[in-house]
Amino acid sequence: MSDQNLKLLQLKEKLSSHPLYKELTDIQAIRIYMEHHVICVWDFMSLLKSLQLKLTCVQVPWIPSDNNHLCRIINEIVLDEESDLLEDGVITNHFEMYLNAMKAIGCDTNPIEQLIQKIKDGIQIEQAIDTTNFPQQAKLFTYNTMNVCKQNLAAQISVFSYGRENVIPLMFQSIVEDISKANDRVTPLLNYLNRHIEIDSDNHGPQIEKALELIFQQNPEFRNEALEASIQAIQHRLHLWDATADAIRYNRRSQSTRVTQAISQPEHPQ
């Protein structure tokens, strides 16, 4: 095993057992988590669309793809992520599924909605992110994703595989175990998480691994650069999780202080 593969394995284990998950025991903690995480849900789609642009034809006039197998893998993932057919017959994209889960527990969705509006208005992505009220580590995570979208195909597929599809089931399974008893209002979030665990474990993860191996076979000179990009992506995720856990703990300390101060205030006679 190469040093880079060993490093990726270590980071994956660290991510799957991050202390953040144990903090998600109440609605307020879950709100803080989702408000930090939502931009990652959005930029996942941006990375996926970057891969679709490179591996399929989305222009007129149409021309055949250079690799029909890779074209099919990406198009199948796009189909599920952008227009998933749920058990109740509803067709939705996973970003809107997450946004609805946020609204169900009273999260502040203004920042992500403002970001999308700024992009629709033609504002450059870096400026749009910088001028929107996201936590700093969430911004840094997405800056890195946008940078990956400018790199070569091997780096993009590697980050999509190691940094997304192959770690999401592990992360989400840990989260599901810790939030399932929090409140009935988290049911839409649990549905989102469980859907990703299902399709990423059984389909998307293995498929994108195959795609990555095909790219490495065709372009072995890009392997080291691609694995390094994946290491950086997971490190950014760990930094974001650290910041999210810190924000939850800070909020709890602040609430505890306010309660203590309220109790200690002497009663004033009427």
PDB file of C-alpha atoms in Angstrom, residues 48-79 153 157:
ATOM      1  CA  LEU A  48     -20.948  15.776 -10.052  1.00  0.00           C
ATOM      2  CA  LYS A  49     -21.988  18.146 -12.848  1.00  0.00           C
ATOM      3  CA  SER A  50     -18.339  18.933 -13.566  1.00  0.00           C
ATOM      4  CA  LEU A  51     -17.772  15.211 -14.088  1.00  0.00           C
ATOM      5  CA  GLN A  52     -20.817  14.980 -16.319  1.00  0.00           C
ATOM      6  CA  LEU A  53     -19.472  17.825 -18.467  1.00  0.00           C
ATOM      7  CA  LYS A  54     -16.164  15.984 -18.896  1.00  0.00           C
ATOM      8  CA  LEU A  55     -17.457  12.446 -19.416  1.00  0.00           C
ATOM      9  CA  THR A  56     -20.676  12.937 -21.382  1.00  0.00           C
ATOM     10  CA  CYS A  57     -21.940  15.258 -24.073  1.00  0.00           C
ATOM     11  CA  VAL A  58     -24.285  18.011 -22.859  1.00  0.00           C
ATOM     12  CA  GLN A  59     -23.925  20.292 -25.831  1.00  0.00           C
ATOM     13  CA  VAL A  60     -25.520  20.855 -29.209  1.00  0.00           C
ATOM     14  CA  PRO A  61     -24.595  19.475 -31.674  1.00  0.00           C
ATOM     15  CA  TRP A  62     -24.121  16.172 -29.862  1.00  0.00           C
ATOM     16  CA  ILE A  63     -20.963  14.104 -30.250  1.00  0.00           C
ATOM     17  CA  PRO A  64     -20.323  10.580 -28.888  1.00  0.00           C
ATOM     18  CA  SER A  65     -18.606  10.127 -25.550  1.00  0.00           C
ATOM     19  CA  ASP A  66     -15.006   8.896 -25.543  1.00  0.00           C
ATOM     20  CA  ASN A  67     -15.911   6.240 -22.969  1.00  0.00           C
ATOM     21  CA  ASN A  68     -19.462   4.880 -22.928  1.00  0.00           C
ATOM     22  CA  HIS A  69     -18.913   2.980 -19.683  1.00  0.00           C
ATOM     23  CA  LEU A  70     -17.846   6.088 -17.768  1.00  0.00           C
ATOM     24  CA  CYS A  71     -20.640   8.046 -19.440  1.00  0.00           C
ATOM     25  CA  ARG A  72     -23.223   5.576 -18.137  1.00  0.00           C
ATOM     26  CA  ILE A  73     -21.800   5.557 -14.591  1.00  0.00           C
ATOM     27  CA  ILE A  74     -21.979   9.341 -14.288  1.00  0.00           C
ATOM     28  CA  ASN A  75     -25.391   9.625 -15.930  1.00  0.00           C
ATOM     29  CA  GLU A  76     -26.829   7.013 -13.552  1.00  0.00           C
ATOM     30  CA  ILE A  77     -25.501   8.925 -10.545  1.00  0.00           C
ATOM     31  CA  VAL A  78     -26.885  12.201 -11.923  1.00  0.00           C
ATOM     32  CA  LEU A  79     -30.265  10.528 -12.457  1.00  0.00           C
ATOM     33  CA  LEU A 153     -10.462  14.418 -14.642  1.00  0.00           C
ATOM     34  CA  ILE A 157     -13.107  11.415  -9.928  1.00  0.00           C
TER      35      ILE A 157
END
